[in-house]
XYZ file of C-alpha atoms in Angstrom:
631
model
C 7.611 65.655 69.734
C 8.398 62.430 67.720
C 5.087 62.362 66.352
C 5.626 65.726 65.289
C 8.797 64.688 63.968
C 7.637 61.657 61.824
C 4.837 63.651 60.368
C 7.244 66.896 59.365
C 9.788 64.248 57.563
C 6.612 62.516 56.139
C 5.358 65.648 54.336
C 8.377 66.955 52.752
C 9.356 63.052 51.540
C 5.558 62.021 50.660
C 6.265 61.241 46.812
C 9.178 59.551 47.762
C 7.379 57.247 50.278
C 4.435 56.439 48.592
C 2.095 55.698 51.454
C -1.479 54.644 51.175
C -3.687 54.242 53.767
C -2.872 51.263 55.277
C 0.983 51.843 55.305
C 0.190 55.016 56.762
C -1.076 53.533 59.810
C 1.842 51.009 59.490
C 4.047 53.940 59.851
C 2.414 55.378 62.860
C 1.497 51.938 64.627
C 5.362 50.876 64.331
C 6.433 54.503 65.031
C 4.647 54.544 68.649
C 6.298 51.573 69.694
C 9.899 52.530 68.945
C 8.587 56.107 70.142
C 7.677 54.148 73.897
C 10.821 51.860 73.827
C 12.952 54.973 73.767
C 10.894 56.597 76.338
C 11.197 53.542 78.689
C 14.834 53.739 78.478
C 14.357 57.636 78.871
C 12.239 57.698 81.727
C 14.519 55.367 84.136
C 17.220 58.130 84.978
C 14.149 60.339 86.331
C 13.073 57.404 87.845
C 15.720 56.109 89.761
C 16.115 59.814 90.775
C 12.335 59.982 92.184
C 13.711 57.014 94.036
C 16.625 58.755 95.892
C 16.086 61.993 95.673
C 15.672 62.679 100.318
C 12.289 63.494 101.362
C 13.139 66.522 103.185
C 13.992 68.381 100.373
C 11.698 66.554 97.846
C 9.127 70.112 98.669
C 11.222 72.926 99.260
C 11.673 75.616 97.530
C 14.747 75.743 95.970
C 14.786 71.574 94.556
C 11.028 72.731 92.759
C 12.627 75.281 90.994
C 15.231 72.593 90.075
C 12.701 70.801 88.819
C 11.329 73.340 86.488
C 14.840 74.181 85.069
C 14.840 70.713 84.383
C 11.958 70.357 82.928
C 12.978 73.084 79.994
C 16.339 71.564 79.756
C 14.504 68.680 78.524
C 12.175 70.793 76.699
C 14.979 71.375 74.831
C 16.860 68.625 74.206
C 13.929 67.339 72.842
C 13.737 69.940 70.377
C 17.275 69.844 69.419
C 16.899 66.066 68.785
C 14.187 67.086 66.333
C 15.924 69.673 64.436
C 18.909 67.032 64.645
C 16.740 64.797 62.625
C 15.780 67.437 60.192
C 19.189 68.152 59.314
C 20.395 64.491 59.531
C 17.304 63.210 57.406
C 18.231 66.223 55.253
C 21.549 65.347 54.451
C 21.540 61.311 54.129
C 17.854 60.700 53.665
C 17.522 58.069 56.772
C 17.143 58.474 60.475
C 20.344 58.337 62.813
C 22.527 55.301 62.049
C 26.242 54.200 62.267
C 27.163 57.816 60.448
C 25.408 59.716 63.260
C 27.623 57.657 65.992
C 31.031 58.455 63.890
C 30.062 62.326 63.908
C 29.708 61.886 67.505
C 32.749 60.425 67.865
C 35.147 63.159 65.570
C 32.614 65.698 67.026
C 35.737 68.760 66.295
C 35.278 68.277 62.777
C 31.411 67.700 62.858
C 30.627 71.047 64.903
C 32.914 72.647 62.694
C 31.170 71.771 59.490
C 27.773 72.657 61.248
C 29.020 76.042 62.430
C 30.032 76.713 58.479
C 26.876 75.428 57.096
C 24.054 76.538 59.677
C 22.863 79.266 61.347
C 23.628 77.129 64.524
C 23.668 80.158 67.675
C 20.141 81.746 66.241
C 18.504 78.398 65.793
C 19.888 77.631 69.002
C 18.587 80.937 70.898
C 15.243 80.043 68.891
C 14.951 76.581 70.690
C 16.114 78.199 73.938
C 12.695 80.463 74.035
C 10.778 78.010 72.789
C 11.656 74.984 75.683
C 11.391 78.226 78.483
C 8.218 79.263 77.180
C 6.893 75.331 77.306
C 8.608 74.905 80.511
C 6.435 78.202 81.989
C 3.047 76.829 80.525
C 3.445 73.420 82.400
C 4.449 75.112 85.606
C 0.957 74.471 87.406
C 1.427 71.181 86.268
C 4.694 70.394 87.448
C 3.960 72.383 90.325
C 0.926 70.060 91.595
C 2.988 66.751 90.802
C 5.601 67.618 93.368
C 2.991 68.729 96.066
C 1.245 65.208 95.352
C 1.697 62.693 98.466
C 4.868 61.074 97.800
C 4.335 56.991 97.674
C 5.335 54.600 100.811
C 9.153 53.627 100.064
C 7.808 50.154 99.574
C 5.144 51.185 96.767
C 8.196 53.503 95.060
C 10.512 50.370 94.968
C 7.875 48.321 93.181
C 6.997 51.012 90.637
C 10.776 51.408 89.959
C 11.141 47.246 89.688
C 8.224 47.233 87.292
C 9.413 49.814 84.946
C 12.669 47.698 84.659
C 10.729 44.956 84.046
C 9.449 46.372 81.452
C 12.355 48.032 79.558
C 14.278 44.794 79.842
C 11.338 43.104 77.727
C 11.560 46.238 75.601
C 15.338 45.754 75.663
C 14.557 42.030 74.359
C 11.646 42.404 71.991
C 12.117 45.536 70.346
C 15.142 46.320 67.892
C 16.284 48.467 65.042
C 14.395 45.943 62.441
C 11.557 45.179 64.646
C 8.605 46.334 64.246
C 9.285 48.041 61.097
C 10.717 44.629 59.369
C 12.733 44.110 56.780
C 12.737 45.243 52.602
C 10.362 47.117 50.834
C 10.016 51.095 50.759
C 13.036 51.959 52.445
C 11.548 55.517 53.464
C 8.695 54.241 54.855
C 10.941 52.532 56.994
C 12.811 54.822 58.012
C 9.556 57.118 59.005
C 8.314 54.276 60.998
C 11.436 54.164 63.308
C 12.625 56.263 66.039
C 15.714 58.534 65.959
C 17.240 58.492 69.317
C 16.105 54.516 69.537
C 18.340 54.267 66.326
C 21.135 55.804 67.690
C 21.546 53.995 70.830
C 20.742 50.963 68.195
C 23.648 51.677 66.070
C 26.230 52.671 68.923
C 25.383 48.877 70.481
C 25.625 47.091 66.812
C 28.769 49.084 65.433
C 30.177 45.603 64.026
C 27.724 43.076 63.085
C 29.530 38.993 63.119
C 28.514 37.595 59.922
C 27.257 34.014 61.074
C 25.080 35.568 63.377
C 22.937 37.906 61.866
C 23.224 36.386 57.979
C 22.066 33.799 55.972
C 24.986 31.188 55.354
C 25.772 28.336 53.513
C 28.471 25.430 54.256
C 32.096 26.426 54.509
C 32.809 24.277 51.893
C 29.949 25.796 49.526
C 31.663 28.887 50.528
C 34.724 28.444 49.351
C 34.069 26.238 46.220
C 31.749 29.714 44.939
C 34.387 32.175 46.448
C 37.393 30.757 44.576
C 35.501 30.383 41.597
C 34.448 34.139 41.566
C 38.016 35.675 42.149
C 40.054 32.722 39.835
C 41.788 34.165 36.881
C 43.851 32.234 33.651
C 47.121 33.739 35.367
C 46.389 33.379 38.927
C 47.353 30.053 40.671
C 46.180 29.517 44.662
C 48.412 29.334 47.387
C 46.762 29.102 50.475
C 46.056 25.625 52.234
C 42.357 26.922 54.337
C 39.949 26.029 51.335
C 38.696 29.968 52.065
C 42.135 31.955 52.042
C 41.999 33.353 48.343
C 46.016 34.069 48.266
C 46.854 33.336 45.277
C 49.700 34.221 42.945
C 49.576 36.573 39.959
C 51.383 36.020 37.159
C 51.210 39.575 34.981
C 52.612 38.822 31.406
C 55.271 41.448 30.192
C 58.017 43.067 31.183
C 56.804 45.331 34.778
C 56.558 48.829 34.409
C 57.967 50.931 36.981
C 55.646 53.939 36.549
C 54.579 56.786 39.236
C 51.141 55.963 40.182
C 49.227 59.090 41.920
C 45.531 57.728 42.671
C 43.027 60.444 43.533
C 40.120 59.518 45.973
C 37.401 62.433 45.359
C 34.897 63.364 48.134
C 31.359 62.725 47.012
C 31.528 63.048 43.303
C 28.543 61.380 41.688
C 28.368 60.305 38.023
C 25.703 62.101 37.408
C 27.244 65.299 37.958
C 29.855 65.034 34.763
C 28.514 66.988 31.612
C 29.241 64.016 29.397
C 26.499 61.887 31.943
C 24.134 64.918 30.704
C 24.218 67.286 33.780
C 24.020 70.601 31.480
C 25.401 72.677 34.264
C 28.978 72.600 33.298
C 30.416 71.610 36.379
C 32.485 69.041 35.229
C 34.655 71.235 32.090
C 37.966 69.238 33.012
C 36.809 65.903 33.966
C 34.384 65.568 30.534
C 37.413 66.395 28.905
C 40.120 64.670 30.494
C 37.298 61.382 29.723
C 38.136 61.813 25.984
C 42.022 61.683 26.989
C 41.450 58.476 29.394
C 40.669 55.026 29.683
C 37.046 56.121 31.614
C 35.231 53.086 33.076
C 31.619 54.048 32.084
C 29.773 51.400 34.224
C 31.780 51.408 37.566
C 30.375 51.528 41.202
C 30.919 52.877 44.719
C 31.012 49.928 47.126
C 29.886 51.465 50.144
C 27.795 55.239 50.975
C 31.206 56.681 53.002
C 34.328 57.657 52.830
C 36.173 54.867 55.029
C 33.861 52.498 52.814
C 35.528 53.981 49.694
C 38.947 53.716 51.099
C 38.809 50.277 52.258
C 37.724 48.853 48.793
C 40.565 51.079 46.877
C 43.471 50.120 49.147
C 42.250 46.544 50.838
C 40.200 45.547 47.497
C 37.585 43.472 49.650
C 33.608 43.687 50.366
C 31.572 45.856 52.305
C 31.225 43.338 55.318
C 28.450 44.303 57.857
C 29.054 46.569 60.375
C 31.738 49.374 60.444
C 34.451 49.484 57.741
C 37.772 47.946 58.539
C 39.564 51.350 58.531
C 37.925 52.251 61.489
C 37.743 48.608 63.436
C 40.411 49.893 65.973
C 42.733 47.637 67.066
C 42.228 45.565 63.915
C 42.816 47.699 60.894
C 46.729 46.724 60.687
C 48.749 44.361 58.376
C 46.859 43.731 55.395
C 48.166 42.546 52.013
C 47.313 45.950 51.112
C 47.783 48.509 47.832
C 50.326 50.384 49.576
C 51.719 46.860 50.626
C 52.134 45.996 47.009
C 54.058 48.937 45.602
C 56.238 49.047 48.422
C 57.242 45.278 47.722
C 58.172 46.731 44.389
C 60.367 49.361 45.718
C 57.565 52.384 45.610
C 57.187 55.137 48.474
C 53.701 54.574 48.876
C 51.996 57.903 50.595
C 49.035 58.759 51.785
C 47.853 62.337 51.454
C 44.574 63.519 53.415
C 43.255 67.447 53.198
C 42.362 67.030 56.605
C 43.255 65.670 60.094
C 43.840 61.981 59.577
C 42.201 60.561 62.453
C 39.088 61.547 61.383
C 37.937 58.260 60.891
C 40.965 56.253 62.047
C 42.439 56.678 58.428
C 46.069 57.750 60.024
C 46.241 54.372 61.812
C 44.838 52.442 58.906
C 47.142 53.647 56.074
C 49.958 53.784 58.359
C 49.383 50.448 59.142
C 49.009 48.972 56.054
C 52.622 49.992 54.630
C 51.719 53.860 54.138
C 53.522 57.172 55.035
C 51.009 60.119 56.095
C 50.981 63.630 55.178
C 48.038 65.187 56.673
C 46.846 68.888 57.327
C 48.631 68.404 60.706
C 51.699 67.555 58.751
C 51.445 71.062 56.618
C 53.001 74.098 57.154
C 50.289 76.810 57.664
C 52.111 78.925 55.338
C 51.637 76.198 52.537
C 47.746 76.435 53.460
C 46.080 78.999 51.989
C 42.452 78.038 52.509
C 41.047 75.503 55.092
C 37.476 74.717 56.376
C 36.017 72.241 59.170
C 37.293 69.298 57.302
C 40.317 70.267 55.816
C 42.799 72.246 53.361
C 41.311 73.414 50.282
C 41.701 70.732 47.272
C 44.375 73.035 45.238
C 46.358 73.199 48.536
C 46.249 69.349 49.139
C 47.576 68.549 45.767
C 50.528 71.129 45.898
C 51.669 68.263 48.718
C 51.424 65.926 46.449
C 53.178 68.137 44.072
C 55.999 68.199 46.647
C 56.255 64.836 47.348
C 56.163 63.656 43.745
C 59.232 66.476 43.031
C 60.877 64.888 46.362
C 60.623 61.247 45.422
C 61.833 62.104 41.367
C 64.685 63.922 43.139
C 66.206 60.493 44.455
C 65.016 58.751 41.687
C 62.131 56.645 43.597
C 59.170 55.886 41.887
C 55.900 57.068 43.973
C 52.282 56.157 44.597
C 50.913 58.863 45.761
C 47.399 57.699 47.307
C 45.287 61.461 48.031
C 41.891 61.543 49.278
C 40.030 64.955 48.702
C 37.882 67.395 51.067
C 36.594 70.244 49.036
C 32.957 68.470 47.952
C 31.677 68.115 51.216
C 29.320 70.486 53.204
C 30.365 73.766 53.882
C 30.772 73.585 50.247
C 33.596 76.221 51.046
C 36.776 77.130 48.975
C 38.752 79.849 47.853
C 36.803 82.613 46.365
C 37.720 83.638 42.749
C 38.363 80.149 41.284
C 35.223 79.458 39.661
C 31.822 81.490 38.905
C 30.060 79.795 41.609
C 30.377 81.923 45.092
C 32.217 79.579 47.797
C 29.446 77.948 50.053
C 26.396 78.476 47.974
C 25.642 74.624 47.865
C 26.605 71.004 46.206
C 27.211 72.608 42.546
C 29.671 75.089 43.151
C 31.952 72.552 45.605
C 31.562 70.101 42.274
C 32.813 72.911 40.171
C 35.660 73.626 42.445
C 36.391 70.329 42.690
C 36.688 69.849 38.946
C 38.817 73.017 38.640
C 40.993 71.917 41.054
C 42.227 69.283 39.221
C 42.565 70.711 35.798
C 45.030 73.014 37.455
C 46.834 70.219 39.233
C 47.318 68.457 35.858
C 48.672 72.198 34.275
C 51.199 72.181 36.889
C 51.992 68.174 36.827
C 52.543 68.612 33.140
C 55.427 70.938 33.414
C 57.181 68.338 35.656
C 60.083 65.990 34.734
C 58.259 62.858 36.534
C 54.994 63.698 34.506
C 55.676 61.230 31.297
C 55.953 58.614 33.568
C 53.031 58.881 35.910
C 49.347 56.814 35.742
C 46.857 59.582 37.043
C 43.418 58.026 38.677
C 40.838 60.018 39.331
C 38.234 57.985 41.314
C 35.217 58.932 43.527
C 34.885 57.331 47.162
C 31.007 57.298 47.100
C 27.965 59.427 45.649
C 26.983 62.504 46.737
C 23.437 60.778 47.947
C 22.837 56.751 48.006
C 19.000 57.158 50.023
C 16.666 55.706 48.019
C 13.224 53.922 48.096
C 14.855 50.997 47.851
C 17.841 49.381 50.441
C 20.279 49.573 48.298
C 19.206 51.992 45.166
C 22.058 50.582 42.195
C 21.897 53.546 40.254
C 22.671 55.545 43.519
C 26.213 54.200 43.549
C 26.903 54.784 39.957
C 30.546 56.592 39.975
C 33.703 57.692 37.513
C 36.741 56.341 37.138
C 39.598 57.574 35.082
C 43.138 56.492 34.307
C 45.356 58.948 32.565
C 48.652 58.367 31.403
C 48.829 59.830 27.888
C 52.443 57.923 27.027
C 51.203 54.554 27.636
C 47.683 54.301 28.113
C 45.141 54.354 25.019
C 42.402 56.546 25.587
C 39.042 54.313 24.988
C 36.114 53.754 27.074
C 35.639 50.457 28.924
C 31.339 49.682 29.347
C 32.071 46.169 31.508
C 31.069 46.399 34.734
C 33.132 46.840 38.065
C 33.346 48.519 41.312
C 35.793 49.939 43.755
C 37.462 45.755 45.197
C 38.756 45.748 40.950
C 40.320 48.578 40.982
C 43.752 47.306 42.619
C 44.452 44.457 40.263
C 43.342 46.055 37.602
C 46.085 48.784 38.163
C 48.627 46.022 38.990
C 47.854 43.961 35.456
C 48.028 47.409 33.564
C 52.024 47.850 35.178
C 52.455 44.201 34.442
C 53.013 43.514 37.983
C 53.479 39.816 39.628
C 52.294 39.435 42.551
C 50.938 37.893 45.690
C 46.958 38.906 45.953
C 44.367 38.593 48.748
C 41.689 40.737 46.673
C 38.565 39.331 46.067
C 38.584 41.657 42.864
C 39.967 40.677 39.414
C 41.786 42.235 36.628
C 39.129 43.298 34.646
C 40.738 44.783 31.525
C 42.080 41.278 30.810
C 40.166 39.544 27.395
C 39.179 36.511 29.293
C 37.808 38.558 32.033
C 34.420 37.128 34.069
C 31.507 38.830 33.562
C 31.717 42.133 35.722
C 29.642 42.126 38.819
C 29.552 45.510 41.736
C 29.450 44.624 45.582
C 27.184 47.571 47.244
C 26.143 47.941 50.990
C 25.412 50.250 53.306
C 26.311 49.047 56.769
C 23.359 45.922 56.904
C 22.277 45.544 53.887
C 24.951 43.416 51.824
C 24.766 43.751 47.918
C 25.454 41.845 44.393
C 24.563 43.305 41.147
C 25.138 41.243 38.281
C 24.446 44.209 35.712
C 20.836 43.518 35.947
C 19.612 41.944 38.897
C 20.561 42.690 42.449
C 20.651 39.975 45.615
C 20.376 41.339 49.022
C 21.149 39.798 52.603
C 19.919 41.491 55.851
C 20.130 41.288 59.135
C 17.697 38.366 60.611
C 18.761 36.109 57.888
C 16.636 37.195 55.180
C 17.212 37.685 51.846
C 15.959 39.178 49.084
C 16.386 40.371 45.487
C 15.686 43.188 42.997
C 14.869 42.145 39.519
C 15.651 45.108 36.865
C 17.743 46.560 39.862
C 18.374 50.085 37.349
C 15.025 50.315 36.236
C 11.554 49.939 38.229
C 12.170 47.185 40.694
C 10.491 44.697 41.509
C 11.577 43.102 44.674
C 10.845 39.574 45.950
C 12.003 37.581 48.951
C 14.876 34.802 47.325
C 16.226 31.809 49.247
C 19.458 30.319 49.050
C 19.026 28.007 46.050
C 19.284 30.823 43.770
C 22.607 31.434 42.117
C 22.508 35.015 42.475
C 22.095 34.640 46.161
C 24.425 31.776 46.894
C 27.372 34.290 44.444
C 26.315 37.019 47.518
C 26.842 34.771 50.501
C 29.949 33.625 49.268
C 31.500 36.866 48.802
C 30.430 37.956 51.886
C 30.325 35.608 54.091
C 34.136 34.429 52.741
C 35.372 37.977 53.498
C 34.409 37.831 56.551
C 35.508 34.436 57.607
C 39.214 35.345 55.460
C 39.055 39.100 57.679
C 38.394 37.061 61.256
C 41.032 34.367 60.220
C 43.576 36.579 59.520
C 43.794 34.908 56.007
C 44.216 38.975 54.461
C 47.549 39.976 56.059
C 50.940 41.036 54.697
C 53.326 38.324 54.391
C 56.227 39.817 52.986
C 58.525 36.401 53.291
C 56.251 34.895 51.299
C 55.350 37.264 48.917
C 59.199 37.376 47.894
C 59.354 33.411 47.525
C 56.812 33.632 45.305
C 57.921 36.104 43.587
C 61.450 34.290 42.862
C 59.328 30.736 41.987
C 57.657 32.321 39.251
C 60.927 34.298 37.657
C-alpha cells in the first residue's frame, strides 16, 4: 500500500520532481526503510496481542472470525491513510507534517471542511468494499496462520523481545530527515518518506529548541549581529541582557490618533491580483484600491499558515522552529504585542475572527496579548447569514467590525480593529449571487468573493462618520500554496499589502523589500507613535531605512532573503543557501563564515533565546517611564 502510494504521488508530480534514474532508486531505497520503521512500530500492538491473547480461545470459532474482521478493518485503514495522503499531498504538496497534527487536533472544523469539499460517505462506502473484498481473498490465508502450532511461551517471549529490540534501534536510527537527508529537490523528498512515519514524527517534534537542532554561533556574536539588524537613527536600547532588543522609539511629529482596522486575508496570493497579471479578474477591487494606496509591491508571508501569519502581524518576530507561538499553550501570553501598543495609547484593540477562535489557540493568544474577542461564537445567528466549516461568510464578519467601529466612534474611542478572514479557504463556499463564480466551484471564485467582499465593506465604511479618520490594511496571512521544489520556494511567499487612508496617506507604491515582523513599526512610525518595541522588524518607510530583507520558514526550515540570495538552517545543523533565490536556483551547502548565514542565525537564534528568556513581554510600568523620559 505505501509503495502504491509513493508511486501514485510520483506520477501525477513527475515534472515537478525531476527524477532520473538514480534518484529514482533513491526514492524507493529511502522509501522502504521509513515504509519498515512504521511497520515495526505498527506491528507491536498485534504483537503484544499474539502474546496474551489465552490459548483456549486462540482456535475457536468465534475469536477467528475476530480475526478476519480485523483483518479488513485494517484493510481499511490502510486505504484511508492512502487516500488521506492523496488529499493531503493534494492540498499542501508534502506528506503529513505539523499541519496534519493541528487538523487532528481542531478535528470539528477539519471534518467539516472535508464533508463540504469531498464526496466523503461514497468514497468511504468505496473503501469499505474494497478492504471486505481483500479481507475475503486472504481468508485461506489467515485461516491457516491461526491453525499453525502456536510457539512454546518461552519462544513467543523472545520473538516479542526481539521485535522491541529492533524498533527501539529503529526508534534511534531512523527519523523524519534520515534517510532522505537534508536540501535539494524538496519533492523528491517528500516521495521518499513515509506518511504515517511523518505524522507520528511531527506529533513527537511539535516544538523544536533552537540550540539543539541548529547551527549557532556565540551569544555574544548573536547579539552584536541581532542589534545591529533591528537598530534604527530614532531607536535607543534599553535592555541590560546584550540579546533583549527593547529599545525605545522615538517617532518624530506630533502622534496621530487615527482608527486603525487591519485586515488579515485567508490565503490570498500575489499572484492572484490583476495588476500581478492574473487576467481572470478576480481581483476588480483590490487592483483598484492599489492605485488609491500606499501598496508594498515586494512584501512577503513569513510563514505557510495562518497562526504563522498572525504571530508576525501582532508579535512582529521570526518564524522560530517548531509550532508558532499562538498555539504554544501555556506560553502564548504577555507579549509586548500590537494590541499591547494601541492599548498603551488609549485604543480598544479587538480582535475579530469569522470563525470559532480556538481553532488554533488564537482566542487565548489575542486575549492574552491585550485583545478583546469577537468570534462566530460571539455572533448572533440572526447577524449570520451564511456560514461554512470554518466560519461566517467574509461580508458577515466585517458587518462586526462595522458594529464595533460604530460602537467605539459612539464614545469617542479610537479603535484597532484587528480581523482575520475565512471565506478563501476550501469549501470555497459563500453566499450565492455575489459574484459570477458559483459558490464552491474552486480557489478562483473564493478569491473573487473575497475581493468583493471588501469593496462592499469599504462602500459601507465610507458612509460612516469614523471613516475620514481610519488607516485601512489589507494584508494576506500566507499564499494560497508555498510547496515547491525547493525548501523554502521565495517567490511562493510573495504577498500584498495595502494601506488606505485617503485623508492622510499618499497613494504611491513602495518596491523595498519587507515581510510580515515590519509591518507593526511601520504602522506605528506612519501614526508618529513613541514607543517601547521588542520587534525584531523596523520602520521601513523611514529614508534612512536598512536594506529590506524577508524572514520565511516553514516549521524546520528557517529563512533569510536578502532580495537576491536566500540562507537556510535545518534541522541537524546544516545549512545551506540559494543563490538567485527568485530565479533558477542554485543551491550550495554554506557554513557559518558567510555573512548571509551568520545575519540568519542571529535572527533566529536571538528570537528564540529573547522568546525562552522572557525578554518579549509587556511591561507596561516601563513602557510609561519611557514614555515620560522622552517627552
Amino acid at each position: 500500500m505505501f509503495l502504491l502510494t509513493r508511486s501514485v504521488l510520483l506520477v501525477s508530480h513527475f515534472n515537478d520532481a525531476g527524477v532520473s534514474v538514480s534518484q529514482l532508486f533513491s526514492i524507493y531505497g529511502a522509501g522502504i526503510i521509513y515504509d519498515l520503521a512504521f511497520l515495526t512500530f505498527a506491528a507491536l500492538p498485534l504483537s503484544l496481542y499474539l502474546l496474551l491473547c489465552p490459548r483456549r480461545i486462540w482456535q475457536t470459532h468465534w475469536h477467528l472470525q475476530f480475526l478476519h474482521v480485523l483483518v479488513a478493518v485494517s484493510l481499511f485503514v490502510m486505504l484511508f491513510t492512502a487516500l488521506a495522503e492523496w488529499l493531503f499531498w493534494d492540498e499542501f504538496g508534502v506528506r503529513f507534517n505539523f499541519i496534519a497534527v493541528d487538523y487532528l487536533v481542531y478535528s470539528d472544523e477539519v471534518v467539516n471542511n472535508i464533508l463540504e469539499s469531498y464526496p466523503v460517505y461514497p468514497l468511504l462506502a468505496l473503501l469499505a468494499l474494497m478492504a471486505v473484498a481483500g479481507a475475503a481473498l486472504l481468508r485461506n490465508i489467515i485461516d491457516a496462520a491461526v491453525r499453525a502450532p502456536l510457539l512454546p511461551w518461552r519462544r513467543t517471549w523472545q520473538k516479542l523481545g526481539g521485535l522491541s529490540i529492533i524498533a527501539m534501534m529503529v526508534g534511534l536510527g531512523v527519523s523524519q530527515e534520515f534517510p532522505r537527508g537534508v536540501g535539494g529537490n524538496a519533492y523528491q523528498r517528500e516521495l521518499a518518506a513515509n506518511g504515517p512515519y511523518q505524522f507520528f514524527a511531527a506529533f513527537r517534534n511539535n516544538e523544536l529548541e533552537y540550540p539543539g537542532f541548529y547551527a549557532t554561533l556565540p551569544l555574544s556574536e548573536v547579539a552584536d549581529q541581532l542589534r545591529q539588524e533591528v537598530s534604527e537613527p530614532n531607536g535607543r536600547f534599553i535592555g541590560t541582557d546584550p540579546l533583549d532588543i527593547r529599545r525605545a522609539i522615538d517617532n518624530p511629529g506630533i502622534p496621530m490618533a487615527l482608527n486603525v482596522v487591519l485586515v488579515t486575508i485567508e490565503s490570498l496570493s500575489a499572484k492572484y491580483m490583476g495588476s500581478f497579471g492574473d487576467t481572470r479578474n478576480l481581483t476588480p477591487n483590490l487592483d483598484k484600491l492599489r492605485k488609491q494606496s500606499l501598496f508594498f509591491n515586494n512584501f512577503y508571508a513569513t510563514g505557510t499558515r495562518t497562526d504563522r501569519g498572525l504571530e508576525a502581524i501582532t508579535l512582529a518576530i521570526p518564524p522560530t522552529p517548531g509550532r508558532s507561538i499562538v498555539k504554544r499553550i501555556g506560553r502564548e501570553s504577555g507579549f509586548a504585542s500590537l494590541g499591547q501598543q494601541f492599548n498603551a495609547q488609549g485604543y480598544d484593540s479587538v480582535f475579530l475572527y469569522g470563525g470559532r477562535g480556538y481553532f488554533d489557540n488564537m482566542n487565548t493568544f489575542f486575549g492574552g496579548n491585550g485583545y478583546r474577542i469577537v468570534d462566530q461564537s460571539s455572533v448572533a445567528e440572526a447577524d449570520i447569514h451564511f456560514k461554512n466549516a470554518w466560519g461566517m461568510s467574509d461580508e458577515d464578519l466585517y458587518t462586526q467590525a462595522i458594529k464595533e467601529a460604530d460602537s467605539d466612534h459612539s464614545t469617542g474611542k479610537p479603535f484597532f480593529l484587528q480581523l482575520m478572514t475565512t471565506s478563501n479557504h476550501r469549501p470555497y463556499t459563500y453566499p450565492e449571487g455575489r459574484i459570477d463564480i458559483p459558490s464552491g466551484d474552486g480557489r478562483a471564485g473564493a478569491v473573487k468573493y473575497t475581493d468583493y467582499a471588501i469593496g462592499r465593506f469599504l462602500d459601507q465604511a465610507r458612509g460612516k462618520p469614523w471613516f475620514d479618520q481610519t488607516v485601512f490594511i489589507f494584508v494576506a496571512d500566507h499564499t494560497a500554496g508555498s510547496a515547491g521544489t525547493e525548501d523554502l520556494p521565495v517567490a511562493n511567499y510573495h504577498i500584498p499589502l495595502l494601506i488606505y487612508a485617503p485623508k492622510f496617506v499618499e497613494p504611491r507604491e513602495f518596491s523595498g523589500l519587507a515581510s510580515q515582523i515590519d509591518l507593526a513599526p511601520t504602522l506605528l512610525g506612519l501614526l508618529n507613535v513613541d514607543y517601547v518595541s521588542t520587534f525584531f522588524g523596523r520602520n521601513v518607510l523611514r529614508d534612512d531605512a536598512a536594506p529590506g530583507r524577508a524572514l520565511i520558514g516553514n516549521y524546520q526550515n528557517l529563512g533569510l532573503f536578502d532580495g537576491k540570495d536566500l540562507a537556510i538552517l535545518s534541522p541537524r545543523r546544516a545549512v545551506r543557501r540559494h543563490d538567485d533565490a527568485l530565479q533558477i536556483t542554485h543551491e550550495s551547502n554554506a557554513g557559518l563564515e558567510d555573512p548571509l548565514v551568520r545575519r540568519d542565525v542571529a535572527y533566529y537564534q536571538g528570537a528564540s533565546y529573547d522568546y525562552s528568556q522572557g525578554l518579549l513581554s509587556w511591561q507596561p510600568g516601563r513602557q510609561n517611564l519611557t514614555r515620560l523620559s522622552q517627552r
